[in-house]
Short mmCIF file of C-alpha atoms and ligand atoms in Angstrom, two decimals:
data_model
loop_
_atom_site.label_atom_id
_atom_site.label_comp_id
_atom_site.label_asym_id
_atom_site.label_seq_id
_atom_site.Cartn_x
_atom_site.Cartn_y
_atom_site.Cartn_z
CA MET A 10 -3.07 -52.27 17.03
CA ALA A 11 -5.25 -51.53 13.95
CA LYS A 12 -7.34 -53.90 12.48
CA GLU A 13 -5.92 -55.10 9.11
CA LYS A 14 -8.42 -54.60 6.26
CA PRO A 15 -9.62 -57.64 4.57
CA ASN A 16 -9.32 -57.92 1.44
CA THR A 17 -12.39 -57.16 -0.94
CA GLU A 18 -12.22 -59.74 -3.19
CA PRO A 19 -13.76 -63.04 -3.65
CA ILE A 20 -11.50 -65.63 -2.25
CA TRP A 21 -12.45 -67.56 -5.49
CA ARG A 22 -10.46 -64.83 -7.44
CA GLN A 23 -6.95 -65.29 -5.25
CA GLU A 24 -4.38 -67.52 -6.30
CA ILE A 25 -6.10 -69.04 -9.75
CA HIS A 26 -5.24 -67.75 -13.29
CA LEU A 27 -7.99 -67.59 -15.21
CA PRO A 28 -7.53 -66.92 -19.00
CA SER A 29 -8.06 -63.31 -20.21
CA PHE A 30 -9.62 -62.76 -23.21
CA SER A 31 -9.97 -59.69 -25.95
CA THR A 32 -13.00 -57.71 -26.37
CA LEU A 33 -15.27 -58.52 -29.66
CA LYS A 34 -13.95 -56.33 -32.74
CA GLU A 35 -15.67 -57.73 -35.21
CA ASN A 36 -18.68 -58.66 -36.54
CA ILE A 37 -18.77 -62.47 -36.16
CA ASP A 38 -20.84 -66.14 -36.82
CA ALA A 39 -22.08 -68.85 -33.94
CA ASP A 40 -24.88 -71.32 -33.74
CA VAL A 41 -25.41 -69.63 -30.87
CA ALA A 42 -24.59 -66.68 -29.21
CA ILE A 43 -24.25 -66.94 -25.02
CA ILE A 44 -24.49 -63.58 -23.05
CA GLY A 45 -22.43 -64.19 -19.67
CA ALA A 46 -19.69 -66.01 -18.46
CA GLY A 47 -21.10 -67.48 -14.95
CA ILE A 48 -21.51 -70.77 -14.44
CA THR A 49 -25.05 -71.02 -16.91
CA GLY A 50 -22.83 -69.40 -20.12
CA ILE A 51 -19.81 -71.53 -19.60
CA THR A 52 -22.36 -74.96 -18.71
CA THR A 53 -23.59 -74.33 -21.64
CA ALA A 54 -20.97 -73.41 -23.83
CA TYR A 55 -19.52 -76.86 -22.94
CA LEU A 56 -22.73 -79.03 -23.71
CA LEU A 57 -22.97 -77.60 -26.93
CA THR A 58 -19.42 -78.04 -27.87
CA LYS A 59 -18.18 -80.59 -26.36
CA HIS A 60 -21.47 -82.71 -27.21
CA HIS A 61 -22.81 -81.71 -29.47
CA GLY A 62 -20.84 -80.25 -32.28
CA LEU A 63 -22.10 -76.61 -31.99
CA LYS A 64 -19.56 -73.47 -32.30
CA VAL A 65 -20.65 -71.19 -29.24
CA ALA A 66 -19.31 -67.09 -28.79
CA ILE A 67 -19.41 -66.32 -25.29
CA LEU A 68 -20.00 -62.74 -24.71
CA ASP A 69 -19.48 -61.15 -20.72
CA SER A 70 -19.91 -57.54 -19.77
CA ASP A 71 -16.77 -57.89 -17.13
CA VAL A 72 -14.69 -60.50 -17.10
CA ILE A 73 -15.42 -64.11 -17.03
CA LEU A 74 -16.38 -65.69 -14.08
CA ASN A 75 -16.93 -61.89 -11.84
CA GLY A 76 -21.05 -61.73 -11.78
CA ALA A 77 -22.46 -64.14 -9.38
CA THR A 78 -20.89 -67.30 -10.08
CA GLY A 79 -17.11 -65.23 -8.91
CA HIS A 80 -18.96 -63.95 -5.42
CA THR A 81 -21.09 -67.48 -4.53
CA THR A 82 -20.73 -69.53 -1.50
CA ALA A 83 -20.57 -72.46 -4.13
CA LYS A 84 -22.85 -74.95 -2.21
CA VAL A 85 -23.43 -77.60 -4.79
CA THR A 86 -27.21 -78.58 -2.61
CA ALA A 87 -30.79 -79.33 -3.14
CA GLN A 88 -31.46 -78.06 0.52
CA HIS A 89 -32.22 -74.51 -0.72
CA GLY A 90 -33.35 -73.21 2.63
CA LEU A 91 -37.06 -73.81 3.10
CA ILE A 92 -38.61 -74.85 0.44
CA TYR A 93 -40.00 -78.50 -0.46
CA ASP A 94 -43.22 -77.50 1.76
CA GLU A 95 -44.09 -74.41 0.20
CA LEU A 96 -43.42 -75.62 -3.64
CA ILE A 97 -45.67 -78.71 -2.36
CA ASN A 98 -48.26 -76.09 -1.43
CA HIS A 99 -48.06 -73.89 -4.46
CA PHE A 100 -47.31 -76.45 -7.21
CA GLY A 101 -48.43 -79.69 -6.06
CA GLU A 102 -46.15 -82.42 -5.46
CA GLU A 103 -45.40 -84.00 -8.52
CA HIS A 104 -43.98 -80.25 -9.33
CA ALA A 105 -42.32 -79.63 -5.71
CA ARG A 106 -40.46 -83.90 -6.89
CA LEU A 107 -39.18 -82.69 -9.74
CA TYR A 108 -37.52 -79.57 -8.63
CA TYR A 109 -35.49 -81.64 -6.38
CA GLU A 110 -34.82 -83.94 -9.16
CA ALA A 111 -33.10 -81.47 -11.17
CA GLN A 112 -30.77 -80.34 -8.51
CA VAL A 113 -30.26 -83.66 -8.09
CA GLU A 114 -29.24 -84.00 -11.58
CA ALA A 115 -27.16 -80.81 -11.38
CA ILE A 116 -25.25 -82.67 -8.60
CA GLU A 117 -24.50 -85.32 -10.96
CA ILE A 118 -23.95 -82.80 -14.28
CA ILE A 119 -20.94 -81.32 -11.67
CA LYS A 120 -19.43 -84.54 -9.97
CA GLN A 121 -19.16 -86.05 -13.79
CA PHE A 122 -17.87 -82.93 -15.61
CA ILE A 123 -15.04 -83.24 -12.20
CA ASN A 124 -14.63 -87.20 -12.55
CA THR A 125 -14.22 -86.94 -16.87
CA LEU A 126 -12.16 -83.79 -17.02
CA ASN A 127 -10.32 -84.76 -13.96
CA ILE A 128 -11.09 -81.64 -11.57
CA ASP A 129 -8.94 -80.48 -8.87
CA CYS A 130 -11.41 -78.40 -7.64
CA GLN A 131 -12.11 -79.03 -3.78
CA LEU A 132 -15.04 -80.96 -4.32
CA THR A 133 -16.03 -82.26 -0.71
CA GLU A 134 -18.75 -84.53 -0.32
CA GLU A 135 -20.91 -82.64 2.51
CA ASP A 136 -24.63 -82.69 4.88
CA ALA A 137 -26.59 -79.62 4.56
CA TYR A 138 -28.40 -78.60 7.56
CA ILE A 139 -30.92 -76.21 7.93
CA TYR A 140 -31.37 -74.67 11.57
CA THR A 141 -33.31 -72.61 14.24
CA ASN A 142 -32.97 -71.20 17.22
CA ASN A 143 -36.12 -69.12 17.31
CA GLU A 144 -39.43 -71.49 18.51
CA LYS A 145 -41.13 -70.52 15.74
CA TYR A 146 -39.38 -72.31 12.85
CA VAL A 147 -39.55 -75.28 14.63
CA GLU A 148 -43.03 -76.02 13.04
CA LYS A 149 -41.68 -74.83 9.69
CA LEU A 150 -38.58 -77.50 9.84
CA LYS A 151 -40.73 -80.17 10.66
CA LYS A 152 -43.03 -79.39 8.36
CA GLU A 153 -40.09 -79.49 5.74
CA LYS A 154 -38.75 -82.60 6.85
CA LYS A 155 -43.04 -84.47 6.24
CA ALA A 156 -42.13 -82.62 2.84
CA TYR A 157 -38.53 -84.30 2.66
CA ASP A 158 -40.45 -87.88 3.75
CA LEU A 159 -42.83 -87.00 1.14
CA LEU A 160 -40.84 -86.55 -1.38
CA ASN A 161 -38.58 -88.66 -0.70
CA ILE A 162 -35.48 -86.88 0.31
CA LYS A 163 -33.25 -88.67 2.29
CA GLY A 164 -33.08 -86.46 6.18
CA ASP A 165 -33.55 -85.95 9.93
CA LEU A 166 -34.53 -83.93 12.66
CA LEU A 167 -31.95 -83.52 14.88
CA ASP A 168 -31.43 -81.03 18.13
CA LYS A 169 -28.03 -80.64 17.83
CA ILE A 170 -25.49 -80.15 15.15
CA PRO A 171 -21.93 -80.60 14.16
CA LEU A 172 -21.26 -77.57 15.18
CA ASN A 173 -21.19 -75.27 18.43
CA LEU A 174 -24.58 -73.22 17.66
CA PRO A 175 -27.05 -72.99 20.13
CA ILE A 176 -30.35 -74.84 18.41
CA LYS A 177 -33.82 -75.37 18.62
CA LEU A 178 -33.65 -77.98 15.78
CA ALA A 179 -32.02 -78.80 12.35
CA LEU A 180 -32.97 -80.17 9.34
CA ARG A 181 -30.52 -82.45 8.25
CA MET A 182 -29.94 -83.03 3.87
CA ASN A 183 -27.41 -86.49 3.77
CA ASN A 184 -24.64 -86.46 0.73
CA GLN A 185 -24.68 -82.90 -0.58
CA ALA A 186 -21.41 -81.37 -1.39
CA GLN A 187 -19.15 -78.12 -1.59
CA PHE A 188 -16.54 -76.95 -4.53
CA HIS A 189 -14.33 -74.22 -5.73
CA PRO A 190 -16.33 -73.09 -8.54
CA LEU A 191 -13.33 -70.69 -10.28
CA LEU A 192 -10.98 -74.02 -10.46
CA TYR A 193 -13.78 -76.18 -11.92
CA LEU A 194 -15.61 -73.42 -14.50
CA LYS A 195 -11.83 -73.14 -15.55
CA ARG A 196 -11.68 -76.06 -16.96
CA LEU A 197 -14.28 -76.14 -18.85
CA VAL A 198 -14.09 -72.62 -20.42
CA GLU A 199 -10.18 -74.18 -21.27
CA GLU A 200 -12.46 -77.15 -22.56
CA ILE A 201 -14.62 -74.80 -24.25
CA GLN A 202 -11.40 -72.99 -25.77
CA GLN A 203 -10.41 -76.25 -27.05
CA LEU A 204 -13.37 -77.50 -29.19
CA GLY A 205 -13.02 -74.11 -31.13
CA GLY A 206 -15.64 -71.86 -28.90
CA SER A 207 -14.62 -68.50 -28.29
CA VAL A 208 -14.64 -66.01 -25.72
CA PHE A 209 -15.42 -61.90 -25.53
CA GLU A 210 -14.38 -59.75 -22.82
CA ASN A 211 -15.60 -56.69 -22.12
CA THR A 212 -18.08 -56.87 -24.80
CA THR A 213 -21.36 -55.50 -23.13
CA ALA A 214 -24.46 -57.11 -25.51
CA VAL A 215 -27.34 -54.62 -25.49
CA ASP A 216 -30.08 -55.73 -28.04
CA ILE A 217 -30.87 -58.21 -30.41
CA GLU A 218 -31.64 -57.87 -34.64
CA PHE A 219 -34.17 -60.20 -35.51
CA ASN A 220 -33.30 -60.99 -39.49
CA LYS A 221 -33.59 -64.12 -40.84
CA ARG A 222 -31.04 -64.66 -37.92
CA PRO A 223 -31.08 -63.31 -35.12
CA ALA A 224 -27.83 -60.89 -34.41
CA VAL A 225 -26.81 -60.07 -30.66
CA ILE A 226 -25.44 -56.06 -31.33
CA THR A 227 -22.93 -54.87 -29.22
CA ASP A 228 -22.43 -51.74 -27.72
CA GLN A 229 -19.85 -51.20 -30.21
CA GLY A 230 -22.35 -51.97 -32.45
CA ILE A 231 -20.21 -55.20 -33.36
CA ARG A 232 -22.65 -57.91 -34.96
CA VAL A 233 -22.60 -62.00 -33.41
CA PHE A 234 -24.86 -63.65 -36.31
CA CYS A 235 -26.40 -67.01 -34.51
CA ASN A 236 -29.16 -69.41 -34.35
CA TYR A 237 -29.93 -69.31 -30.67
CA VAL A 238 -29.33 -66.91 -28.31
CA ILE A 239 -28.93 -67.49 -24.67
CA VAL A 240 -29.52 -64.63 -22.04
CA ALA A 241 -27.26 -65.55 -18.98
CA SER A 242 -26.41 -62.35 -18.13
CA GLN A 243 -28.28 -62.39 -14.46
CA PHE A 244 -30.66 -59.53 -15.13
CA PRO A 245 -31.71 -60.07 -18.77
CA PHE A 246 -29.72 -57.90 -20.99
CA TYR A 247 -32.79 -58.26 -23.57
CA ASP A 248 -36.28 -58.57 -22.34
CA GLY A 249 -38.35 -59.08 -25.26
CA GLU A 250 -41.27 -57.99 -23.48
CA GLY A 251 -40.85 -60.87 -21.75
CA PHE A 252 -41.12 -58.31 -18.38
CA TYR A 253 -38.53 -59.47 -16.29
CA PRO A 254 -37.49 -56.41 -14.38
CA MET A 255 -41.33 -56.97 -12.72
CA ARG A 256 -40.84 -60.60 -11.96
CA MET A 257 -38.16 -60.70 -10.17
CA TYR A 258 -36.28 -58.66 -7.21
CA PRO A 259 -32.89 -57.85 -6.19
CA GLU A 260 -31.48 -58.79 -3.24
CA ARG A 261 -27.57 -58.81 -1.70
CA ALA A 262 -25.50 -60.99 0.92
CA TYR A 263 -22.51 -60.41 2.90
CA VAL A 264 -19.97 -62.55 2.61
CA LEU A 265 -16.61 -62.93 5.41
CA ALA A 266 -14.14 -65.83 5.41
CA ILE A 267 -12.62 -66.06 8.25
CA LYS A 268 -9.68 -67.90 9.93
CA SER A 269 -11.25 -70.13 12.64
CA SER A 270 -10.05 -70.87 16.19
CA PHE A 271 -11.57 -74.88 15.97
CA LYS A 272 -11.06 -77.91 13.27
CA TYR A 273 -14.17 -77.11 11.79
CA PRO A 274 -16.70 -80.08 12.10
CA GLY A 275 -17.88 -80.30 7.95
CA GLY A 276 -21.31 -79.71 7.05
CA MET A 277 -22.88 -77.13 5.09
CA TYR A 278 -25.10 -74.59 8.07
CA ILE A 279 -28.16 -72.13 6.71
CA ASN A 280 -30.54 -70.45 9.16
CA ALA A 281 -34.08 -70.50 8.75
CA GLU A 282 -34.88 -66.91 10.28
CA SER A 283 -33.62 -63.58 9.53
CA PRO A 284 -31.18 -62.47 9.57
CA SER A 285 -29.91 -64.96 7.28
CA ARG A 286 -26.33 -66.97 8.15
CA SER A 287 -24.50 -69.67 6.51
CA ILE A 288 -21.60 -70.85 6.76
CA ARG A 289 -19.03 -73.49 5.03
CA SER A 290 -15.87 -74.40 5.00
CA VAL A 291 -12.71 -73.59 2.65
CA GLN A 292 -9.55 -74.27 1.38
CA TYR A 293 -6.74 -70.97 1.24
CA ASN A 294 -3.67 -71.38 1.26
CA GLY A 295 -3.08 -74.96 2.91
CA GLU A 296 -5.71 -74.00 5.36
CA GLU A 297 -9.14 -74.17 6.08
CA LEU A 298 -11.21 -71.03 6.09
CA LEU A 299 -14.95 -70.31 7.35
CA LEU A 300 -17.05 -68.63 4.74
CA ILE A 301 -19.66 -67.12 6.65
CA ILE A 302 -22.54 -65.87 5.09
CA GLY A 303 -25.54 -63.94 5.42
CA GLU A 304 -27.55 -60.19 6.27
CA ASN A 305 -29.47 -60.83 3.23
CA HIS A 306 -31.86 -57.67 2.50
CA LYS A 307 -32.85 -56.25 -0.95
CA THR A 308 -30.55 -54.16 -3.25
CA GLY A 309 -30.64 -50.91 -1.84
CA GLN A 310 -32.43 -50.95 1.10
CA GLY A 311 -30.08 -52.42 3.80
CA LYS A 312 -28.84 -50.09 6.65
CA GLU A 313 -24.71 -49.03 5.46
CA THR A 314 -22.84 -51.66 4.43
CA ARG A 315 -20.55 -51.63 7.28
CA TYR A 316 -23.45 -52.59 9.37
CA HIS A 317 -23.81 -56.06 7.70
CA TYR A 318 -20.39 -56.63 8.08
CA GLN A 319 -20.11 -55.83 11.22
CA ALA A 320 -23.07 -58.01 12.08
CA LEU A 321 -21.71 -61.03 10.70
CA GLU A 322 -18.36 -60.27 12.06
CA ASN A 323 -20.00 -60.27 16.08
CA PHE A 324 -21.49 -64.11 14.37
CA ALA A 325 -18.11 -65.14 13.77
CA GLN A 326 -16.68 -63.58 17.10
CA ASP A 327 -18.81 -65.86 19.00
CA LEU A 328 -19.22 -68.89 16.31
CA THR A 329 -14.81 -68.68 16.10
CA GLN A 330 -13.69 -66.33 18.47
CA SER A 331 -11.92 -65.15 15.74
CA SER A 332 -13.36 -61.60 14.14
CA GLU A 333 -10.95 -60.38 11.37
CA PRO A 334 -11.23 -61.81 7.98
CA LEU A 335 -9.11 -62.26 5.51
CA PHE A 336 -11.70 -61.55 2.79
CA ARG A 337 -15.14 -59.87 3.48
CA TRP A 338 -17.29 -59.33 -0.36
CA SER A 339 -21.73 -58.81 -0.45
CA THR A 340 -22.75 -60.77 -3.98
CA GLN A 341 -26.36 -60.56 -5.15
CA ASP A 342 -28.92 -62.49 -6.42
CA LEU A 343 -32.49 -61.98 -8.01
CA THR A 344 -35.73 -64.18 -6.62
CA THR A 345 -38.96 -64.57 -8.82
CA LEU A 346 -42.17 -63.54 -7.90
CA ASP A 347 -43.03 -67.46 -7.13
CA LYS A 348 -39.40 -68.73 -6.31
CA LEU A 349 -38.63 -70.70 -9.48
CA PRO A 350 -36.30 -69.39 -11.60
CA TYR A 351 -37.16 -69.09 -15.00
CA ILE A 352 -35.43 -71.44 -17.54
CA GLY A 353 -36.53 -71.43 -21.30
CA PRO A 354 -37.42 -69.10 -24.29
CA ILE A 355 -37.04 -65.46 -23.04
CA THR A 356 -41.10 -65.16 -24.71
CA PRO A 357 -43.21 -67.41 -26.06
CA THR A 358 -43.11 -65.10 -29.34
CA HIS A 359 -39.28 -65.55 -29.18
CA GLN A 360 -38.42 -69.37 -29.06
CA ASN A 361 -34.70 -69.51 -30.58
CA VAL A 362 -33.49 -66.65 -27.27
CA PHE A 363 -33.16 -68.59 -24.11
CA VAL A 364 -33.08 -66.81 -20.66
CA ALA A 365 -32.00 -68.64 -17.31
CA THR A 366 -31.97 -66.51 -14.50
CA GLY A 367 -34.03 -65.80 -10.85
CA TYR A 368 -31.63 -68.24 -8.62
CA ARG A 369 -32.40 -66.94 -5.73
CA LYS A 370 -29.30 -68.00 -3.62
CA TRP A 371 -28.61 -71.45 -5.51
CA GLY A 372 -27.01 -70.89 -8.46
CA MET A 373 -24.47 -74.08 -8.68
CA THR A 374 -27.51 -76.45 -9.49
CA ASN A 375 -29.91 -73.99 -10.73
CA GLY A 376 -27.50 -72.96 -13.25
CA THR A 377 -26.34 -76.05 -14.41
CA ILE A 378 -29.58 -77.53 -14.30
CA ALA A 379 -30.22 -74.54 -17.02
CA ALA A 380 -27.38 -75.30 -18.67
CA LYS A 381 -28.43 -79.04 -19.74
CA ILE A 382 -32.27 -77.17 -20.23
CA ILE A 383 -31.60 -75.03 -22.66
CA THR A 384 -29.27 -77.62 -24.88
CA ASP A 385 -31.76 -80.05 -24.56
CA GLN A 386 -34.15 -77.47 -25.98
CA ILE A 387 -31.37 -76.27 -28.74
CA ILE A 388 -30.91 -79.81 -30.02
CA GLY A 389 -35.06 -80.47 -30.04
CA LYS A 390 -34.49 -83.37 -26.96
CA LYS A 391 -37.56 -83.34 -24.72
CA ASN A 392 -36.53 -81.87 -21.31
CA ARG A 393 -38.70 -83.14 -18.23
CA TYR A 394 -37.98 -79.99 -16.21
CA SER A 395 -39.21 -77.72 -19.34
CA LYS A 396 -42.63 -77.05 -17.88
CA LEU A 397 -41.43 -76.25 -14.05
CA PHE A 398 -38.98 -73.82 -15.42
CA THR A 399 -40.60 -72.27 -18.15
CA PRO A 400 -40.61 -68.55 -18.25
CA ALA A 401 -43.75 -68.34 -19.54
CA ARG A 402 -45.80 -70.37 -16.47
CA PHE A 403 -48.26 -68.15 -14.60
CA LYS A 404 -49.41 -69.05 -11.15
CA ILE A 405 -52.08 -66.44 -8.80
CA ASP A 406 -50.79 -68.23 -5.72
CA PRO A 407 -48.10 -66.71 -4.87
CA GLY A 408 -46.52 -64.81 -7.31
CA LEU A 409 -49.72 -61.78 -7.83
CA LYS A 410 -49.63 -60.92 -4.78
CA ARG A 411 -45.60 -60.77 -4.93
CA PHE A 412 -46.31 -59.01 -7.77
CA ALA A 413 -48.04 -56.60 -6.92
CA ALA A 414 -45.65 -55.81 -3.57
CA ILE A 415 -42.80 -56.27 -5.41
CA ASN A 416 -43.76 -53.58 -7.97
CA LEU A 417 -45.87 -51.28 -4.86
CA ASP A 418 -41.87 -51.51 -3.57
CA VAL A 419 -40.44 -50.28 -6.84
CA ALA A 420 -43.00 -47.52 -7.23
CA LYS A 421 -42.02 -45.89 -4.09
CA HIS A 422 -38.47 -46.00 -5.56
CA MET A 423 -39.36 -44.29 -8.06
CA LEU A 424 -41.33 -41.59 -6.01
CA ARG A 425 -38.97 -41.04 -3.34
CA GLY A 426 -36.04 -39.24 -3.88
CA LYS A 427 -37.04 -36.73 -5.94
CA PHE A 428 -38.70 -35.83 -2.90
CA ASP A 429 -35.94 -36.36 -0.60
CA HIS A 430 -33.96 -34.17 1.84
CA THR A 431 -31.50 -31.86 0.89
CA LYS A 432 -28.21 -32.06 2.49
CA ASP A 433 -26.65 -27.96 1.88
CA ILE A 434 -23.10 -27.41 0.74
CA LYS A 435 -21.73 -28.06 4.53
CA ALA A 436 -22.15 -31.69 4.59
CA ILE A 437 -20.34 -31.48 1.61
CA GLU A 438 -17.70 -29.89 2.96
CA LYS A 439 -17.44 -32.08 5.75
CA MET A 440 -16.98 -35.05 3.90
CA ARG A 441 -14.01 -37.88 3.95
CA PRO A 442 -12.62 -39.04 1.39
CA GLY A 443 -14.30 -42.98 0.55
CA GLU A 444 -17.64 -41.04 1.83
CA ALA A 445 -20.75 -39.80 -0.68
CA LEU A 446 -23.92 -38.08 0.13
CA ILE A 447 -27.07 -37.00 -1.49
CA THR A 448 -27.70 -33.45 -2.71
CA ARG A 449 -29.60 -32.01 -4.90
CA VAL A 450 -27.80 -30.14 -7.92
CA ASN A 451 -30.29 -27.38 -10.14
CA GLY A 452 -33.00 -29.56 -8.30
CA LYS A 453 -31.94 -32.33 -9.31
CA ARG A 454 -30.71 -35.45 -7.02
CA THR A 455 -27.14 -35.85 -6.61
CA GLY A 456 -25.26 -38.30 -5.78
CA VAL A 457 -21.69 -37.38 -4.20
CA TYR A 458 -18.47 -39.26 -3.78
CA MET A 459 -15.42 -37.92 -2.72
CA ASP A 460 -12.18 -39.88 -4.04
CA GLU A 461 -9.14 -40.45 -2.10
CA HIS A 462 -7.48 -37.71 -4.48
CA HIS A 463 -10.53 -35.31 -2.50
CA LYS A 464 -11.80 -35.23 -6.08
CA VAL A 465 -15.68 -34.68 -5.58
CA HIS A 466 -17.88 -37.17 -8.36
CA LEU A 467 -21.10 -36.03 -9.08
CA VAL A 468 -23.65 -37.86 -11.01
CA ASN A 469 -27.70 -38.19 -11.11
CA THR A 470 -29.35 -40.59 -9.40
CA THR A 471 -31.76 -41.52 -11.59
CA CYS A 472 -30.89 -45.55 -12.72
CA THR A 473 -30.44 -45.48 -16.25
CA HIS A 474 -33.27 -48.85 -16.21
CA LEU A 475 -36.20 -47.01 -15.65
CA GLY A 476 -36.16 -44.28 -13.43
CA CYS A 477 -35.86 -45.84 -9.95
CA GLU A 478 -33.13 -43.75 -7.01
CA VAL A 479 -29.98 -45.34 -6.59
CA GLU A 480 -28.43 -45.35 -2.63
CA TRP A 481 -25.22 -45.45 -1.49
CA ASN A 482 -23.48 -48.87 -1.27
CA SER A 483 -20.85 -47.90 1.79
CA GLY A 484 -19.46 -51.60 1.78
CA ASP A 485 -18.52 -51.79 -2.07
CA HIS A 486 -18.42 -47.67 -2.92
CA THR A 487 -21.23 -47.93 -5.84
CA TRP A 488 -24.53 -46.82 -6.18
CA ASP A 489 -27.29 -49.68 -5.77
CA CYS A 490 -30.70 -49.73 -7.59
CA PRO A 491 -33.32 -50.87 -4.90
CA CYS A 492 -35.83 -51.94 -8.11
CA HIS A 493 -33.71 -54.50 -10.45
CA GLY A 494 -30.80 -54.04 -8.94
CA SER A 495 -28.68 -52.60 -11.60
CA ARG A 496 -24.91 -51.11 -10.07
CA PHE A 497 -23.17 -48.07 -10.91
CA SER A 498 -19.29 -47.03 -9.86
CA TYR A 499 -18.99 -43.61 -8.70
CA THR A 500 -18.49 -42.61 -11.45
CA GLY A 501 -21.76 -43.62 -12.88
CA GLU A 502 -20.42 -46.50 -14.81
CA VAL A 503 -22.28 -49.71 -15.23
CA ILE A 504 -21.09 -52.51 -12.97
CA THR A 505 -23.96 -54.41 -13.05
CA GLY A 506 -27.25 -54.48 -15.61
CA PRO A 507 -29.91 -54.85 -16.09
CA ALA A 508 -29.44 -51.17 -16.65
CA LYS A 509 -27.17 -50.89 -20.00
CA LYS A 510 -25.99 -46.96 -19.92
CA PRO A 511 -24.13 -45.08 -16.85
CA LEU A 512 -25.43 -42.42 -14.64
CA LYS A 513 -25.56 -39.02 -16.04
CA ARG A 514 -22.55 -37.39 -14.63
CA ILE A 515 -23.01 -34.19 -13.70
CA THR A 516 -19.39 -31.59 -14.35
CA GLU A 517 -20.76 -28.67 -12.71
FE1 FES B 6 -34.55 -51.05 -12.79
FE2 FES B 6 -33.23 -49.44 -11.66
S1 FES B 6 -32.63 -51.58 -11.90
S2 FES B 6 -34.64 -48.93 -12.44
#
């Protein structure tokens, strides 16, 4: 019997009725304009309206909660893979401790909002585990445990974990949490609305103008006049010469939601080695499903998407005796040069424009603490994490090495494809609906996609951001840019920035 095709929308967007909002059609005035309706933008808007009575306007180029936050795994934890030993080595004990404390504070903030607003969002307390089945990582886990001890993080080394996975060693961090991110944030959005905040969907911010007060300009030429701008659009839509494209790189990961043949023992799990595997449970339709996440790779540089899903299905089959996902989707995150998020003024010269990005897959806590830091910065209150996360920081080690490596990689992608092998017309004739290939039309590298009606769509594959060549993502049917993570539909429309303009369509 043929397998049923899984739903490709994230599980979080099922069985939930999210409010919808109109597009911004006329100039407006606000204290704070927030670009991006994900966990950072919404949490900041909530703090600013609820606690400080400020008037906020949130703009999103899509619908709310449909970017990284809508595609997350929603682990609410301070265990961010193997990180604390590395942070101690690169930043020192004090900064590593601050990073941990920032995550703990973020968890407390989330719990506090849930209690205060009485939000039913499937919050459960769970222990978090990093495990390895690779001898090379055993020593790394032991070092990470030493870092836990130094930082007073409660945790244990274990040779067995509750989940039936082959392991050599695991490191547990006690009393972390998981939840349903959209049930939680939907409630915050309702509060923001009740408190007079406004939200606009399908409203793309393209620039900021600086006169007496800043004004965010949309692609329709509409302005939001304000005192402060918060750029919470994952990849900053406005750079202000902060060189963000050169200071971060995007990674994709894949998620399956699958029925399990056994009763899940609780806990959130992630392995230390590659290929990455991460597991948690989730409630859906009165049933418990497993979320299995992994196969991370730099955007535009993986294998064909179906291989990544297949690898996760094989893993699921071994773990659960089931390999038929009900849902599957992919997600994208940004990592900074030194692995710490950039949170704070976007550049030293633009102190009224804030950015929060580069969460390295850990957006629930990093997005929440970003909201708190930026709120404090706007109201002029000292925040002890400001310095740690400031985008103006500059660390030679390991930043510079990574900077060079990333930019060599980016340069390679800019050149590649301009000289790529061509595929001839016969290949196009052999195409089937849903397939894409890259060829040359009039000497220009061209992406060809055949839709379900056998109509062929041609786009120039040069990314409209900084000129890298996009690659086909066969799972999501998108053109993805390996350099800074822009994604385009098969007709060339922008799905995810930093690109603002569509790929050029080729009509003949
Ligand atoms: Fe920067 Fe494509 S996203 S060049």
